[in-house]
XYZ file of C-alpha atoms in Angstrom:
588
model
C -13.810 -164.844 47.740
C -13.453 -164.761 51.692
C -12.625 -167.679 53.604
C -12.442 -168.955 57.162
C -9.294 -170.879 58.954
C -10.296 -172.067 62.352
C -9.410 -174.655 64.914
C -11.982 -176.784 66.979
C -11.047 -179.948 68.986
C -7.546 -180.115 67.722
C -8.232 -179.982 63.639
C -8.064 -177.226 61.588
C -10.905 -176.162 59.394
C -11.910 -174.088 56.439
C -15.456 -172.396 56.045
C -17.123 -170.085 53.574
C -19.459 -169.071 56.185
C -17.862 -168.636 59.434
C -21.234 -167.767 61.276
C -22.745 -171.663 60.181
C -19.969 -173.193 61.999
C -19.706 -171.450 65.147
C -23.753 -172.232 65.655
C -22.855 -175.841 64.392
C -20.540 -176.333 67.337
C -21.892 -174.018 69.719
C -25.261 -177.109 69.041
C -22.477 -179.605 70.373
C -20.855 -177.978 73.365
C -17.979 -176.647 71.568
C -16.873 -172.929 71.318
C -14.484 -171.566 68.527
C -12.795 -169.126 70.112
C -10.346 -167.498 67.036
C -10.360 -167.553 63.573
C -8.623 -166.261 60.765
C -9.719 -164.648 57.461
C -8.428 -165.228 53.940
C -9.179 -163.228 50.814
C -9.085 -166.781 48.401
C -10.200 -169.942 49.475
C -6.821 -171.308 48.408
C -4.865 -168.859 50.957
C -7.159 -170.503 53.672
C -6.185 -173.934 52.296
C -2.502 -173.614 51.752
C -2.597 -172.482 55.620
C -4.538 -175.405 56.912
C -2.460 -177.503 54.565
C 0.817 -176.193 56.082
C -0.633 -176.185 59.505
C -1.454 -179.599 59.680
C 1.699 -180.682 58.532
C 3.525 -178.434 61.323
C 4.953 -176.056 58.913
C 3.456 -173.327 60.577
C 3.439 -171.861 64.006
C -0.294 -171.806 64.938
C -0.272 -167.576 65.579
C 1.366 -164.977 63.356
C 2.639 -167.102 60.803
C 3.476 -165.693 57.590
C 1.317 -166.136 54.276
C 2.043 -168.534 51.517
C 0.759 -169.547 48.177
C 0.649 -166.827 45.499
C -0.493 -163.913 47.350
C 1.688 -160.602 47.081
C 1.664 -157.385 48.593
C 1.005 -159.292 51.942
C -2.049 -160.025 51.721
C -2.853 -162.468 54.481
C -5.119 -163.590 57.169
C -7.080 -161.150 59.958
C -7.333 -162.354 63.575
C -11.162 -162.931 63.829
C -12.136 -161.284 67.560
C -14.454 -163.798 69.384
C -16.920 -161.530 69.573
C -17.838 -161.366 65.985
C -18.191 -165.100 65.998
C -21.125 -164.763 68.595
C -22.656 -162.149 66.907
C -22.585 -164.369 63.537
C -24.228 -167.416 65.586
C -27.447 -165.102 65.115
C -28.436 -166.530 61.879
C -30.764 -169.328 61.880
C -28.756 -173.066 61.354
C -32.198 -174.513 61.627
C -33.200 -173.012 58.352
C -30.000 -173.678 56.784
C -30.375 -177.001 57.791
C -33.380 -177.965 56.436
C -32.503 -175.930 52.831
C -29.372 -178.356 52.584
C -31.991 -181.438 52.567
C -33.884 -180.126 50.028
C -30.836 -178.777 47.950
C -28.708 -181.955 48.313
C -31.125 -183.841 45.812
C -30.880 -181.028 43.428
C -26.906 -180.826 43.847
C -25.930 -184.209 43.761
C -23.715 -186.030 42.021
C -22.015 -182.690 40.844
C -18.983 -181.037 40.814
C -19.424 -177.288 40.870
C -18.088 -173.831 41.357
C -19.911 -171.922 43.345
C -21.182 -169.925 40.293
C -22.542 -172.734 39.130
C -24.254 -173.865 42.005
C -26.617 -170.643 42.086
C -27.409 -171.075 38.317
C -28.469 -174.986 38.893
C -30.330 -173.940 41.980
C -32.238 -170.836 39.685
C -33.002 -173.642 37.113
C -34.194 -176.439 39.326
C -35.220 -174.944 43.211
C -38.534 -173.793 43.956
C -37.401 -170.838 46.092
C -36.743 -167.623 45.234
C -33.955 -166.114 47.828
C -30.563 -167.326 46.262
C -28.209 -164.464 47.850
C -24.567 -165.366 48.396
C -24.701 -165.313 51.939
C -28.105 -168.066 51.871
C -26.338 -170.280 49.502
C -23.110 -169.889 51.628
C -24.594 -170.674 54.353
C -26.481 -173.726 53.253
C -23.587 -175.065 51.813
C -21.058 -174.759 54.873
C -24.044 -177.178 56.602
C -23.481 -179.810 53.754
C -19.686 -179.245 54.444
C -19.892 -179.731 58.199
C -21.986 -182.779 57.837
C -19.060 -184.266 55.299
C -22.336 -184.096 52.257
C -20.363 -181.814 50.771
C -16.258 -181.832 50.049
C -14.694 -178.300 49.692
C -11.895 -177.732 47.340
C -10.125 -174.585 45.668
C -10.809 -174.637 42.060
C -6.982 -174.359 41.927
C -4.580 -175.379 44.918
C -1.222 -176.372 45.270
C -0.225 -179.798 45.907
C 3.134 -180.430 48.039
C 4.519 -176.569 47.581
C 4.186 -173.389 45.716
C 5.252 -174.576 42.398
C 3.282 -177.526 42.020
C -0.411 -176.103 41.347
C -3.472 -178.096 39.867
C -7.062 -177.279 38.732
C -9.029 -179.342 40.837
C -11.948 -179.599 38.077
C -9.908 -180.985 35.767
C -6.801 -182.102 37.433
C -5.017 -180.242 34.678
C -1.213 -179.323 36.239
C 0.941 -176.276 36.126
C 1.259 -175.830 32.252
C -1.782 -174.972 31.920
C -2.489 -172.520 34.641
C -2.295 -168.680 33.895
C -1.445 -166.366 36.500
C -2.705 -162.678 36.758
C -3.711 -160.152 38.746
C -7.429 -160.891 40.045
C -10.383 -158.332 40.556
C -12.193 -160.720 42.725
C -9.636 -161.376 45.712
C -7.572 -158.367 44.974
C -4.500 -160.530 44.726
C -2.452 -162.504 42.234
C -4.486 -165.720 41.030
C -4.287 -168.579 39.310
C -6.783 -169.695 36.735
C -7.234 -173.130 34.902
C -6.584 -172.264 30.626
C -7.270 -176.407 30.054
C -11.137 -176.239 31.130
C -11.630 -172.341 30.276
C -14.705 -173.539 28.050
C -16.693 -174.391 30.873
C -16.221 -171.439 33.028
C -13.428 -170.047 35.017
C -11.502 -172.385 38.043
C -10.098 -169.953 40.118
C -7.850 -170.278 43.256
C -9.708 -167.946 45.080
C -13.551 -169.702 44.161
C -14.797 -172.959 45.983
C -14.936 -175.866 44.128
C -18.258 -178.113 45.540
C -17.770 -181.635 44.876
C -21.221 -183.104 45.873
C -22.127 -187.171 46.365
C -25.342 -188.613 45.129
C -26.724 -190.114 48.623
C -27.892 -193.233 48.041
C -31.698 -192.574 49.190
C -31.922 -189.290 47.220
C -30.434 -191.117 44.314
C -33.383 -193.826 44.615
C -36.039 -190.968 44.511
C -34.310 -189.571 41.523
C -35.300 -192.670 39.719
C -38.172 -193.738 40.956
C -40.217 -190.908 39.931
C -41.029 -193.379 36.578
C -39.699 -196.337 37.688
C -42.507 -198.493 36.532
C -42.166 -196.971 32.625
C -38.640 -197.015 32.988
C -38.817 -200.732 33.470
C -41.464 -201.217 30.416
C -39.465 -199.020 28.324
C -35.787 -200.268 28.735
C -37.370 -203.852 28.505
C -38.922 -203.006 25.245
C -35.886 -201.158 24.069
C -33.651 -204.371 25.057
C -36.159 -206.580 22.829
C -36.387 -204.297 19.780
C -32.132 -204.155 20.055
C -31.294 -207.590 20.117
C -34.177 -209.004 17.899
C -32.434 -206.752 15.531
C -29.088 -207.716 16.187
C -26.383 -209.770 13.747
C -25.008 -212.898 15.352
C -21.359 -210.640 15.686
C -23.390 -207.970 17.339
C -25.513 -210.143 19.646
C -22.293 -211.855 20.955
C -20.749 -208.266 22.169
C -24.007 -207.057 23.388
C -24.596 -210.158 25.360
C -20.627 -209.714 27.032
C -21.539 -206.365 27.586
C -24.774 -207.250 29.292
C -22.607 -209.900 31.403
C -20.238 -207.623 31.942
C -22.739 -205.343 34.155
C -24.251 -207.694 35.528
C -21.577 -209.335 37.129
C -20.065 -205.922 38.080
C -16.527 -207.628 38.812
C -14.630 -205.920 36.068
C -14.046 -202.100 35.893
C -13.603 -201.771 32.039
C -14.605 -203.453 29.042
C -13.567 -202.929 25.785
C -15.827 -203.453 22.459
C -13.407 -203.394 19.721
C -15.743 -203.185 16.659
C -14.796 -202.323 13.092
C -15.971 -199.047 11.665
C -20.155 -199.186 10.655
C -20.489 -202.163 12.928
C -23.037 -200.456 14.777
C -21.759 -200.444 18.337
C -24.204 -197.902 19.804
C -27.012 -200.404 19.220
C -24.677 -203.225 21.231
C -24.705 -201.325 24.049
C -28.631 -200.579 24.757
C -29.053 -204.181 26.741
C -26.188 -203.491 29.183
C -27.280 -199.951 29.403
C -31.210 -201.128 30.321
C -30.079 -203.377 32.831
C -28.232 -201.254 34.893
C -31.332 -198.522 34.103
C -33.513 -201.393 35.769
C -31.803 -201.852 39.157
C -32.124 -198.103 39.279
C -28.602 -196.875 38.574
C -27.344 -194.047 36.167
C -25.856 -194.195 32.832
C -23.644 -191.765 30.849
C -22.499 -192.329 27.174
C -19.996 -189.848 26.657
C -17.912 -188.925 23.580
C -15.110 -186.712 22.676
C -17.126 -185.175 19.828
C -20.329 -182.820 20.142
C -21.555 -184.242 16.953
C -21.772 -187.620 18.023
C -23.614 -186.574 21.104
C -26.118 -184.911 18.649
C -26.463 -187.938 16.222
C -26.532 -190.593 19.732
C -29.263 -188.519 21.541
C -32.508 -189.545 19.467
C -31.534 -192.853 19.039
C -30.893 -193.202 22.412
C -34.515 -191.554 22.859
C -36.025 -193.931 20.963
C -34.806 -196.911 22.301
C -35.585 -195.606 26.032
C -38.655 -193.430 25.297
C -39.509 -193.156 29.338
C -36.425 -192.780 30.587
C -35.494 -189.201 31.285
C -32.358 -188.205 28.673
C -29.870 -185.194 29.112
C -27.743 -183.885 25.950
C -24.768 -182.293 27.496
C -22.503 -180.343 25.046
C -21.753 -176.453 25.236
C -24.622 -175.517 22.676
C -27.201 -177.945 24.158
C -29.395 -175.675 26.678
C -29.490 -178.533 28.964
C -26.167 -178.511 31.052
C -27.923 -177.909 34.416
C -30.700 -180.459 34.300
C -30.305 -183.570 35.436
C -31.169 -187.266 34.139
C -30.960 -191.131 34.469
C -29.098 -191.257 31.323
C -26.677 -188.560 30.404
C -25.147 -187.904 26.612
C -22.059 -185.897 26.737
C -19.192 -184.829 25.912
C -16.434 -185.814 27.430
C -15.509 -182.433 28.496
C -18.959 -182.049 30.194
C -18.459 -184.713 32.994
C -16.239 -182.294 34.397
C -18.936 -181.508 36.071
C -20.121 -184.606 37.591
C -18.831 -186.098 40.319
C -19.795 -190.043 41.220
C -22.746 -190.031 39.705
C -22.971 -192.658 37.210
C -22.995 -196.810 37.856
C -21.917 -196.896 33.985
C -20.111 -194.841 31.540
C -20.102 -195.600 27.898
C -17.393 -193.644 26.037
C -17.723 -193.790 22.529
C -14.502 -193.426 20.378
C -12.291 -193.995 23.509
C -9.271 -193.571 20.942
C -10.546 -190.064 19.672
C -8.915 -186.868 20.029
C -8.910 -185.377 22.113
C -9.930 -187.756 24.720
C -7.225 -190.556 23.479
C -4.133 -188.173 25.062
C -5.607 -186.090 27.564
C -5.461 -186.898 31.302
C -7.537 -184.482 32.108
C -10.954 -185.781 30.366
C -9.906 -189.336 31.374
C -9.523 -187.874 35.105
C -12.971 -186.595 34.794
C -14.650 -189.547 33.238
C -13.260 -191.471 36.295
C -14.367 -188.856 39.140
C -18.208 -188.884 37.383
C -18.028 -192.804 38.052
C -19.536 -194.246 41.541
C -16.432 -195.815 43.556
C -18.106 -199.125 42.186
C -18.875 -197.813 38.769
C -17.860 -199.335 35.338
C -16.438 -198.137 32.030
C -17.681 -199.788 28.563
C -14.914 -198.318 25.953
C -15.869 -198.331 22.080
C -13.369 -197.991 19.745
C -12.560 -199.135 16.025
C -8.942 -198.395 16.186
C -7.455 -199.315 19.867
C -4.250 -198.279 20.554
C -1.592 -200.986 19.932
C -0.852 -201.135 23.857
C -4.437 -201.989 24.241
C -4.260 -204.499 21.209
C -1.966 -206.486 23.143
C -3.553 -206.247 26.503
C -6.878 -207.409 24.684
C -4.627 -210.229 23.060
C -2.919 -211.275 25.785
C -6.490 -211.257 28.336
C -5.270 -208.589 30.423
C -7.901 -206.218 29.082
C -11.344 -207.692 29.050
C -13.339 -207.399 25.806
C -15.010 -208.384 22.763
C -14.479 -207.977 18.941
C -17.200 -206.903 16.427
C -15.146 -207.976 13.070
C -18.189 -207.227 10.639
C -20.303 -204.689 9.677
C -23.809 -204.793 10.162
C -24.493 -205.417 6.420
C -22.508 -208.849 6.603
C -19.378 -207.724 3.846
C -16.207 -207.647 4.371
C -13.951 -204.206 4.940
C -13.115 -202.780 1.889
C -9.127 -203.201 1.462
C -7.104 -200.568 0.085
C -4.798 -200.698 -3.412
C -1.358 -199.234 -2.146
C 0.249 -197.677 -4.808
C 3.337 -195.971 -4.894
C 3.908 -192.671 -6.529
C 7.564 -191.057 -6.871
C 8.081 -187.408 -6.414
C 4.167 -187.299 -5.292
C 3.491 -183.797 -3.838
C 5.843 -182.136 -6.628
C 3.291 -183.846 -9.004
C 0.631 -182.019 -7.509
C 1.885 -178.581 -6.977
C 2.988 -178.890 -11.032
C -0.476 -180.175 -11.494
C 1.024 -183.263 -13.158
C -0.242 -186.789 -13.868
C -0.833 -189.026 -10.657
C -2.010 -192.084 -12.689
C -3.797 -194.031 -9.354
C -5.431 -190.959 -8.520
C -6.761 -190.749 -11.924
C -7.921 -194.208 -12.097
C -9.551 -193.787 -8.928
C -11.696 -190.569 -9.898
C -12.727 -192.422 -12.831
C -13.480 -195.158 -10.833
C -15.710 -192.447 -8.646
C -17.198 -191.281 -11.734
C -18.324 -194.132 -13.394
C -20.622 -195.865 -10.589
C -22.143 -192.266 -9.497
C -20.270 -192.219 -6.492
C -18.416 -189.736 -3.637
C -14.850 -189.511 -2.703
C -13.169 -188.414 -0.016
C -9.514 -187.309 -0.663
C -7.650 -187.104 2.560
C -4.629 -185.217 2.649
C -2.164 -184.512 5.740
C -2.512 -180.979 6.355
C -4.649 -177.733 5.937
C -1.855 -176.545 3.487
C -2.505 -179.513 1.360
C -5.876 -178.818 0.637
C -6.331 -176.007 -1.907
C -3.020 -177.554 -3.898
C -5.082 -180.548 -4.387
C -8.336 -178.722 -5.724
C -5.613 -176.869 -7.949
C -4.700 -180.209 -9.265
C -8.485 -181.518 -9.260
C -9.753 -178.202 -10.946
C -6.791 -179.208 -13.849
C -7.345 -183.026 -14.015
C -11.227 -183.332 -13.287
C -13.132 -180.116 -14.113
C -15.837 -181.812 -14.231
C -15.956 -182.931 -10.457
C -17.895 -180.492 -8.004
C -14.969 -180.499 -5.176
C -14.541 -178.396 -1.997
C -12.020 -178.448 0.705
C -12.521 -178.517 4.674
C -10.437 -178.376 7.708
C -10.778 -177.704 11.505
C -10.102 -174.397 10.470
C -12.568 -173.680 8.036
C -15.686 -171.567 9.049
C -17.702 -172.840 6.602
C -17.191 -176.607 7.422
C -20.238 -177.953 8.422
C -22.239 -176.141 5.315
C -19.851 -177.777 2.975
C -20.003 -181.289 4.877
C -23.920 -181.212 4.813
C -23.857 -180.008 1.077
C -21.231 -182.979 0.653
C -23.859 -185.217 2.132
C -26.891 -183.882 0.019
C -25.321 -184.674 -2.885
C -24.079 -181.104 -3.816
C -20.339 -182.279 -3.679
C -18.762 -185.022 -6.062
C -15.704 -184.967 -3.627
C -14.512 -183.410 -0.408
C -10.932 -182.411 0.054
C -10.305 -182.854 3.613
C -7.909 -183.362 6.660
C -8.451 -185.998 9.472
C -11.216 -183.663 10.882
C -13.737 -185.946 8.974
C -11.996 -189.407 9.521
C -14.916 -189.739 11.742
C -18.408 -189.225 11.881
C -19.293 -188.179 8.217
C -21.080 -191.063 6.210
C -22.741 -190.876 2.970
C -24.044 -193.757 1.191
C -21.543 -194.743 -2.105
C -18.422 -193.361 -0.751
C -14.799 -194.293 -2.021
C -11.878 -193.007 -0.197
C -8.291 -192.348 -1.391
C -5.521 -190.892 1.025
C -2.722 -188.470 -0.473
C 0.706 -189.090 1.330
C -0.313 -192.527 2.897
C 2.744 -192.622 4.487
C 3.364 -189.126 5.810
C 4.333 -189.332 9.613
C 1.170 -187.601 10.915
C -1.285 -190.535 9.829
C -0.744 -193.569 12.592
C -2.559 -196.764 11.975
C -5.429 -195.983 13.486
C -5.970 -192.893 11.312
C -5.466 -194.554 8.372
C -8.174 -197.468 9.566
C -10.401 -194.462 10.171
C -10.190 -192.773 6.848
C -10.771 -195.790 5.195
C -13.692 -196.796 7.397
C -15.524 -194.139 5.709
C -15.709 -196.783 3.089
C -18.396 -199.633 2.230
C -20.468 -198.746 5.041
C -23.982 -198.735 3.496
C -25.800 -201.567 3.075
C -26.555 -200.385 -0.610
C -23.211 -199.863 -1.518
C -21.388 -202.381 0.695
C -17.937 -202.084 -1.266
C -15.938 -199.720 -2.770
C -12.922 -198.033 -3.677
C -9.904 -197.146 -1.201
C -6.428 -195.969 -2.636
C -3.616 -195.447 -0.780
C -0.997 -193.207 -2.370
C 2.393 -192.825 -1.331
C 5.958 -192.131 -2.217
C 6.840 -195.245 0.022
C 5.551 -197.802 1.964
C 5.655 -197.115 5.775
C 4.958 -199.378 8.717
C 1.962 -197.786 9.681
C 0.643 -198.536 6.372
C 1.646 -202.108 7.083
C -0.195 -202.409 10.324
C -3.138 -200.911 9.222
C -3.298 -203.330 6.363
C -2.922 -206.003 8.620
C -5.791 -204.473 11.399
C -8.005 -204.567 8.167
C -7.187 -208.116 7.177
C -7.166 -209.524 10.461
C -10.977 -208.229 11.318
C -11.951 -209.544 7.812
C -10.540 -213.115 8.741
C -12.040 -213.201 11.676
C -15.144 -212.410 10.208
C -15.396 -214.798 7.868
C -13.831 -218.010 10.343
C -16.602 -217.271 12.370
C -19.140 -217.459 8.940
C -20.417 -213.754 9.588
C -19.551 -212.672 5.928
C -21.990 -213.036 3.000
C -19.134 -212.848 0.910
C -15.488 -213.140 1.163
C -13.364 -210.494 -0.551
C -11.426 -211.962 -3.170
C -8.440 -209.931 -2.949
């Protein structure tokens, strides 16, 4: 879209609505004498950066960046600027005061600004001209940071998406119908809408006064609700959970540390441990986000928080939630959705902070940091922190607290590790696998359900064929990330329609059945690290009705990751026992 570059009082400025700038500066007794028009926001931004660094002459420079075919700036006559000034600056300023609390705290493409206003503003004129004029008032007042959604950083070859911070490798160059030139768009955050070089990205901080007004609409009820939720949560917490909840509360109360790690075993009840900290932030009129890499966890957490904080406005955000443009004091979202927020939250609770895709995705991590206020804090929840975090925690370099026991007070089931020569050959040839036979016999004897974890999609069908030959009475199904019927099969498994689910690591988290038992085939496979082995094993023994179960690691040989995972499980059980938090000690 069209952008303008002009010089005033010795500095270069980019505008989306030059008539607004001309009127603004005229009121200050300053004339804008000349400007240049560009077909793309990125073009104007590139030129401004080059001029500020002295890399361009002030007149008649060649255009830089990605444009082809002679697309450059056009000198705009002074008379045109004077004619544009007739637009109502006062009206635009009044509308900006009205729009600012509706848009504050967001990082939005121009098309998204229109969608937010269509839902949350009561007016009816949302023409592009009006939107650009009003937003430009915010830019001039320093209350909107104008960026090109995709821009260069220090040179033409170094492009970056400003929304998700993805680098050149994730950008796609294509002919663009919008700007008429060659344009980059970002493939990394494409599911949120197309971030283009020719489109503006508007980052709008939450103003302190408007933020208070937003929260104060139901302040009295929220305080009462927050207290009630906290009291209900702490009264029902176990001693281990209470220790963690008190540490998290002290963390947000002091506000000195940027990050706190809650290292809790699988099934420990991490969510409830955060209620006191969340309540404290809400009580002081702050804002909280609970972020997780997976949509199904968002759906699971939302009703639990709504029950704990019934008078707080809670928004659920993922691609299918239908609440994308709504606002609330407590936001429960996928980590991708936080890319649309800017300097908003006092506290962000990142659940499953080690999970795919968040752990190795710098774009998502940068999005979380940008959604925080500059003084904001992060609470990291995980059962399997990376080894570097574990080391930093033990050395006192990463503040944190461990919760080494589940809510029911029983130890984590320790795995039986069995070595089976030519394991995969036996699966393919449907030969007997003694350890797997023993595992399945136990599951059938106790009337349980079994997870059979395999390294990849290609392993699912051969294992199902092996089961049909050796355990035909078992009702078995296979799932993977590519299975279109995955959700139905998982729900059927939960409902008891299947005795056994052969699955990849797609189900290492989030799917729980009460009387569950776990077997990991090819536990020595390089795809599985310590965290994956601990998470998969953690599907077992989560229910207070069936707190112990069988976990089998079946491998061709012992591996370092198996050793680390076993030490991880035993270390947690030992810590829980030493603190007196176990009802019974595992005899193995």
